[in-house]
Amino acid sequence: MPELPEVETVRRSLHDAMAGRRVAAVEILDTRVRRRPTALALDVLAGRVVTRVRRRGKWLLADTDGAIVWIMHLRMSGQVRLGDSPAASPHLRAIAYLDGGTVVSYLDQRRFGEWFVLAAGEAGAFEARIGPDADTITAAQLRRALAGRTGALKAALCNQTIVGGVGNIYSDEALWRAGLRWDRPAGSLDAAETRRLAAALRTVLRRAIAAGGTSARDKLYLRADGEPGWFAVELEVYQREGEPCSRCATPIARQRFGASATRYCPTCQR
DNA sequence: CAATTGACCTGCAGGC
DNA sequence: TGCCTGCAGGTCAATT
C-alpha cells in the first residue's frame, strides 16, 4: 500500500518526467478521481508548465506556473505509469499528456485515489493540516505531536494530522524497531522511548525509500516504471505473522486494528 | 477538542 | 464448479 516511501519513489519519477514540461491535455476516464466539490476543473492544467513535483506525507503536489497546484493521492491501489502512450490496463482512470510526448497514466484498481486541482493559496491551507514528515521527524517534533494523547500509539502514528506519511506497514515496522507496543497510550512515552521511535521512523522510511518502497504480495504498489520496490525483504513484522521475531524468536503476533490488522512481537515490544 | 467507527471500493483467497 | 465471506487499508464524515 502506498505510504511515504512508495509515494516518494513515485514523486522522484514524476518530477524527473514533468518538471519544466507543459501539460497539453488531461483526460478523465473515471470521474471519481476528482470527487472534491471545491476543487477546480482539471482542465485548468492544460497549457500550464509544471515547475516541480513535491510530496507532503502521502500527498503528491505538482506546482505549475499560474499558481495552480495539481494534487494526487494514490490511497490503497493507485499507480502511476510513465510512457509514450496511455498504459494498457483495465484500471486506467486518468491520463495526462505532456508536451514532448510523455504520457502520465493513472491506474487504480480500488478507485480510492484522487486527482484534483487547487489554487496555490488553497493548497497551502491543505498542506498545513499535515503533520511533520516521518522520514525527517525529530524527537522534539514527535514529543510535541504525541503529548497528552490517550489513544493507541499506532493510531497516532497513522493519523496524518499528527505525523505525515506513515500507514500500516511502516507503523508496524518502526514500532518493532523501537521496541514499543502498538497499543501503548500515545502520550505515555518517556524521553528515551520518544527518541528511539523518532530514530526508528527515520531509519525505516529512509531504507524503504532507498529500496524503492514495499511491493506486497498483492502488487497493488509498483513504481512508475512498472517494477516492484524491494523493501519487502527487509520487513520484520508486516506479512510475517507466525514467523520468529529476528531479535527474540517469539512468533510474530497479529491483532485487529480498525478495519485492518497490526503485527508485533509480544515479547520484545513493551 | 480527542477518540472511535463506518463508508468508500475491488480482487482474491479460503471454506463448503 | 461456484457461491459466499472475509480481508486488504487511507482518508473523511459522523458520532460519542
PDB file of N, CA and C in Angstrom, chain A residues 134 153 157 169-182 189 192-208 231 233-238 245-247 252 263-265 268-270:
ATOM      1  N   ALA A 134       7.482  11.904   8.426  1.00  0.00           N
ATOM      2  CA  ALA A 134       8.100  10.925   9.319  1.00  0.00           C
ATOM      3  C   ALA A 134       9.537  10.593   8.948  1.00  0.00           C
ATOM      4  N   LEU A 153      -0.828   4.267  20.379  1.00  0.00           N
ATOM      5  CA  LEU A 153       0.352   4.826  19.720  1.00  0.00           C
ATOM      6  C   LEU A 153       0.283   4.622  18.203  1.00  0.00           C
ATOM      7  N   LEU A 157       0.390   7.413  15.111  1.00  0.00           N
ATOM      8  CA  LEU A 157       1.382   7.410  14.028  1.00  0.00           C
ATOM      9  C   LEU A 157       0.705   7.411  12.663  1.00  0.00           C
ATOM     10  N   ILE A 169       2.003  -0.467   7.209  1.00  0.00           N
ATOM     11  CA  ILE A 169       3.267  -1.201   7.077  1.00  0.00           C
ATOM     12  C   ILE A 169       4.343  -0.567   7.962  1.00  0.00           C
ATOM     13  N   TYR A 170       4.561   0.744   7.777  1.00  0.00           N
ATOM     14  CA  TYR A 170       5.731   1.373   8.418  1.00  0.00           C
ATOM     15  C   TYR A 170       5.487   1.710   9.879  1.00  0.00           C
ATOM     16  N   SER A 171       4.225   1.825  10.313  1.00  0.00           N
ATOM     17  CA  SER A 171       3.999   1.958  11.753  1.00  0.00           C
ATOM     18  C   SER A 171       4.385   0.652  12.437  1.00  0.00           C
ATOM     19  N   ASP A 172       3.975  -0.480  11.876  1.00  0.00           N
ATOM     20  CA  ASP A 172       4.355  -1.770  12.476  1.00  0.00           C
ATOM     21  C   ASP A 172       5.876  -1.935  12.497  1.00  0.00           C
ATOM     22  N   GLU A 173       6.524  -1.571  11.397  1.00  0.00           N
ATOM     23  CA  GLU A 173       7.973  -1.764  11.304  1.00  0.00           C
ATOM     24  C   GLU A 173       8.731  -0.845  12.264  1.00  0.00           C
ATOM     25  N   ALA A 174       8.301   0.418  12.347  1.00  0.00           N
ATOM     26  CA  ALA A 174       9.001   1.366  13.229  1.00  0.00           C
ATOM     27  C   ALA A 174       8.775   1.003  14.695  1.00  0.00           C
ATOM     28  N   LEU A 175       7.566   0.575  15.049  1.00  0.00           N
ATOM     29  CA  LEU A 175       7.290   0.204  16.435  1.00  0.00           C
ATOM     30  C   LEU A 175       8.102  -1.026  16.832  1.00  0.00           C
ATOM     31  N   TRP A 176       8.256  -1.970  15.914  1.00  0.00           N
ATOM     32  CA  TRP A 176       9.092  -3.139  16.214  1.00  0.00           C
ATOM     33  C   TRP A 176      10.539  -2.698  16.443  1.00  0.00           C
ATOM     34  N   ARG A 177      11.050  -1.867  15.559  1.00  0.00           N
ATOM     35  CA  ARG A 177      12.439  -1.429  15.643  1.00  0.00           C
ATOM     36  C   ARG A 177      12.690  -0.649  16.936  1.00  0.00           C
ATOM     37  N   ALA A 178      11.667   0.117  17.376  1.00  0.00           N
ATOM     38  CA  ALA A 178      11.819   0.901  18.606  1.00  0.00           C
ATOM     39  C   ALA A 178      11.514   0.081  19.857  1.00  0.00           C
ATOM     40  N   GLY A 179      10.988  -1.150  19.680  1.00  0.00           N
ATOM     41  CA  GLY A 179      10.671  -1.995  20.832  1.00  0.00           C
ATOM     42  C   GLY A 179       9.462  -1.504  21.618  1.00  0.00           C
ATOM     43  N   LEU A 180       8.485  -0.927  20.911  1.00  0.00           N
ATOM     44  CA  LEU A 180       7.300  -0.364  21.578  1.00  0.00           C
ATOM     45  C   LEU A 180       6.034  -1.061  21.097  1.00  0.00           C
ATOM     46  N   ARG A 181       5.147  -1.336  22.045  1.00  0.00           N
ATOM     47  CA  ARG A 181       3.864  -1.956  21.690  1.00  0.00           C
ATOM     48  C   ARG A 181       2.966  -0.949  20.993  1.00  0.00           C
ATOM     49  N   TRP A 182       2.179  -1.445  20.027  1.00  0.00           N
ATOM     50  CA  TRP A 182       1.286  -0.594  19.236  1.00  0.00           C
ATOM     51  C   TRP A 182       0.173   0.018  20.075  1.00  0.00           C
ATOM     52  N   LEU A 189       4.944   7.787  26.281  1.00  0.00           N
ATOM     53  CA  LEU A 189       6.361   7.515  26.017  1.00  0.00           C
ATOM     54  C   LEU A 189       7.258   8.462  26.816  1.00  0.00           C
ATOM     55  N   ALA A 192      13.452   8.751  26.348  1.00  0.00           N
ATOM     56  CA  ALA A 192      14.287   7.784  25.624  1.00  0.00           C
ATOM     57  C   ALA A 192      13.450   7.033  24.594  1.00  0.00           C
ATOM     58  N   GLU A 193      12.222   6.673  24.986  1.00  0.00           N
ATOM     59  CA  GLU A 193      11.349   5.954  24.049  1.00  0.00           C
ATOM     60  C   GLU A 193      10.986   6.836  22.856  1.00  0.00           C
ATOM     61  N   THR A 194      10.745   8.105  23.123  1.00  0.00           N
ATOM     62  CA  THR A 194      10.410   9.028  22.039  1.00  0.00           C
ATOM     63  C   THR A 194      11.571   9.175  21.068  1.00  0.00           C
ATOM     64  N   ARG A 195      12.785   9.288  21.616  1.00  0.00           N
ATOM     65  CA  ARG A 195      13.977   9.378  20.755  1.00  0.00           C
ATOM     66  C   ARG A 195      14.127   8.114  19.908  1.00  0.00           C
ATOM     67  N   ARG A 196      13.894   6.952  20.539  1.00  0.00           N
ATOM     68  CA  ARG A 196      14.013   5.673  19.836  1.00  0.00           C
ATOM     69  C   ARG A 196      13.006   5.580  18.696  1.00  0.00           C
ATOM     70  N   LEU A 197      11.778   6.031  18.974  1.00  0.00           N
ATOM     71  CA  LEU A 197      10.732   5.926  17.952  1.00  0.00           C
ATOM     72  C   LEU A 197      10.992   6.884  16.794  1.00  0.00           C
ATOM     73  N   ALA A 198      11.429   8.106  17.102  1.00  0.00           N
ATOM     74  CA  ALA A 198      11.735   9.058  16.024  1.00  0.00           C
ATOM     75  C   ALA A 198      12.864   8.512  15.155  1.00  0.00           C
ATOM     76  N   ALA A 199      13.889   7.949  15.793  1.00  0.00           N
ATOM     77  CA  ALA A 199      15.016   7.387  15.029  1.00  0.00           C
ATOM     78  C   ALA A 199      14.558   6.194  14.205  1.00  0.00           C
ATOM     79  N   ALA A 200      13.673   5.373  14.788  1.00  0.00           N
ATOM     80  CA  ALA A 200      13.180   4.186  14.063  1.00  0.00           C
ATOM     81  C   ALA A 200      12.377   4.603  12.838  1.00  0.00           C
ATOM     82  N   LEU A 201      11.535   5.615  12.987  1.00  0.00           N
ATOM     83  CA  LEU A 201      10.755   6.108  11.842  1.00  0.00           C
ATOM     84  C   LEU A 201      11.681   6.576  10.728  1.00  0.00           C
ATOM     85  N   ARG A 202      12.653   7.415  11.089  1.00  0.00           N
ATOM     86  CA  ARG A 202      13.568   7.947  10.067  1.00  0.00           C
ATOM     87  C   ARG A 202      14.324   6.820   9.370  1.00  0.00           C
ATOM     88  N   THR A 203      14.832   5.878  10.150  1.00  0.00           N
ATOM     89  CA  THR A 203      15.639   4.798   9.571  1.00  0.00           C
ATOM     90  C   THR A 203      14.809   3.899   8.664  1.00  0.00           C
ATOM     91  N   VAL A 204      13.653   3.463   9.158  1.00  0.00           N
ATOM     92  CA  VAL A 204      12.819   2.542   8.375  1.00  0.00           C
ATOM     93  C   VAL A 204      12.371   3.210   7.072  1.00  0.00           C
ATOM     94  N   LEU A 205      11.943   4.456   7.167  1.00  0.00           N
ATOM     95  CA  LEU A 205      11.429   5.122   5.969  1.00  0.00           C
ATOM     96  C   LEU A 205      12.544   5.406   4.966  1.00  0.00           C
ATOM     97  N   ARG A 206      13.711   5.802   5.455  1.00  0.00           N
ATOM     98  CA  ARG A 206      14.807   6.093   4.524  1.00  0.00           C
ATOM     99  C   ARG A 206      15.318   4.831   3.848  1.00  0.00           C
ATOM    100  N   ARG A 207      15.385   3.738   4.612  1.00  0.00           N
ATOM    101  CA  ARG A 207      15.807   2.475   3.991  1.00  0.00           C
ATOM    102  C   ARG A 207      14.778   2.021   2.963  1.00  0.00           C
ATOM    103  N   ALA A 208      13.487   2.240   3.272  1.00  0.00           N
ATOM    104  CA  ALA A 208      12.438   1.821   2.330  1.00  0.00           C
ATOM    105  C   ALA A 208      12.473   2.674   1.061  1.00  0.00           C
ATOM    106  N   PHE A 231      11.635  -3.396  -0.650  1.00  0.00           N
ATOM    107  CA  PHE A 231      11.778  -3.342   0.808  1.00  0.00           C
ATOM    108  C   PHE A 231      11.133  -4.551   1.505  1.00  0.00           C
ATOM    109  N   VAL A 233      11.835  -7.522   1.467  1.00  0.00           N
ATOM    110  CA  VAL A 233      12.828  -8.452   2.010  1.00  0.00           C
ATOM    111  C   VAL A 233      13.380  -7.971   3.348  1.00  0.00           C
ATOM    112  N   GLU A 234      13.163  -6.691   3.691  1.00  0.00           N
ATOM    113  CA  GLU A 234      13.663  -6.161   4.964  1.00  0.00           C
ATOM    114  C   GLU A 234      12.575  -6.080   6.032  1.00  0.00           C
ATOM    115  N   LEU A 235      11.338  -6.464   5.686  1.00  0.00           N
ATOM    116  CA  LEU A 235      10.244  -6.362   6.663  1.00  0.00           C
ATOM    117  C   LEU A 235      10.487  -7.307   7.840  1.00  0.00           C
ATOM    118  N   GLU A 236      10.227  -6.803   9.056  1.00  0.00           N
ATOM    119  CA  GLU A 236      10.431  -7.601  10.258  1.00  0.00           C
ATOM    120  C   GLU A 236       9.125  -8.165  10.824  1.00  0.00           C
ATOM    121  N   VAL A 237       8.004  -7.443  10.635  1.00  0.00           N
ATOM    122  CA  VAL A 237       6.738  -7.914  11.207  1.00  0.00           C
ATOM    123  C   VAL A 237       5.600  -7.936  10.177  1.00  0.00           C
ATOM    124  N   TYR A 238       5.535  -6.924   9.325  1.00  0.00           N
ATOM    125  CA  TYR A 238       4.460  -6.889   8.329  1.00  0.00           C
ATOM    126  C   TYR A 238       4.596  -8.087   7.397  1.00  0.00           C
ATOM    127  N   CYS A 245      10.404 -13.792  15.594  1.00  0.00           N
ATOM    128  CA  CYS A 245      10.994 -12.461  15.690  1.00  0.00           C
ATOM    129  C   CYS A 245      12.505 -12.583  15.529  1.00  0.00           C
ATOM    130  N   SER A 246      13.108 -11.695  14.735  1.00  0.00           N
ATOM    131  CA  SER A 246      14.547 -11.813  14.468  1.00  0.00           C
ATOM    132  C   SER A 246      15.381 -11.412  15.673  1.00  0.00           C
ATOM    133  N   ARG A 247      14.764 -10.786  16.702  1.00  0.00           N
ATOM    134  CA  ARG A 247      15.516 -10.436  17.917  1.00  0.00           C
ATOM    135  C   ARG A 247      15.385 -11.497  18.986  1.00  0.00           C
ATOM    136  N   ILE A 252       5.753 -13.805  15.629  1.00  0.00           N
ATOM    137  CA  ILE A 252       5.121 -12.507  15.429  1.00  0.00           C
ATOM    138  C   ILE A 252       3.609 -12.668  15.529  1.00  0.00           C
ATOM    139  N   ARG A 263       0.713  -6.067  13.337  1.00  0.00           N
ATOM    140  CA  ARG A 263       1.615  -7.182  13.625  1.00  0.00           C
ATOM    141  C   ARG A 263       2.715  -6.670  14.539  1.00  0.00           C
ATOM    142  N   TYR A 264       3.114  -7.516  15.517  1.00  0.00           N
ATOM    143  CA  TYR A 264       4.097  -7.071  16.503  1.00  0.00           C
ATOM    144  C   TYR A 264       4.686  -8.276  17.204  1.00  0.00           C
ATOM    145  N   CYS A 265       5.795  -8.044  17.891  1.00  0.00           N
ATOM    146  CA  CYS A 265       6.399  -9.087  18.716  1.00  0.00           C
ATOM    147  C   CYS A 265       5.895  -8.912  20.141  1.00  0.00           C
ATOM    148  N   CYS A 268       9.340  -8.591  22.726  1.00  0.00           N
ATOM    149  CA  CYS A 268      10.323  -7.511  22.805  1.00  0.00           C
ATOM    150  C   CYS A 268       9.753  -6.139  22.456  1.00  0.00           C
ATOM    151  N   GLN A 269       8.444  -6.037  22.244  1.00  0.00           N
ATOM    152  CA  GLN A 269       7.811  -4.722  22.159  1.00  0.00           C
ATOM    153  C   GLN A 269       7.028  -4.514  23.452  1.00  0.00           C
ATOM    154  N   ARG A 270       7.419  -3.471  24.205  1.00  0.00           N
ATOM    155  CA  ARG A 270       6.823  -3.265  25.537  1.00  0.00           C
ATOM    156  C   ARG A 270       6.168  -1.898  25.627  1.00  0.00           C
TER     157      ARG A 270
END
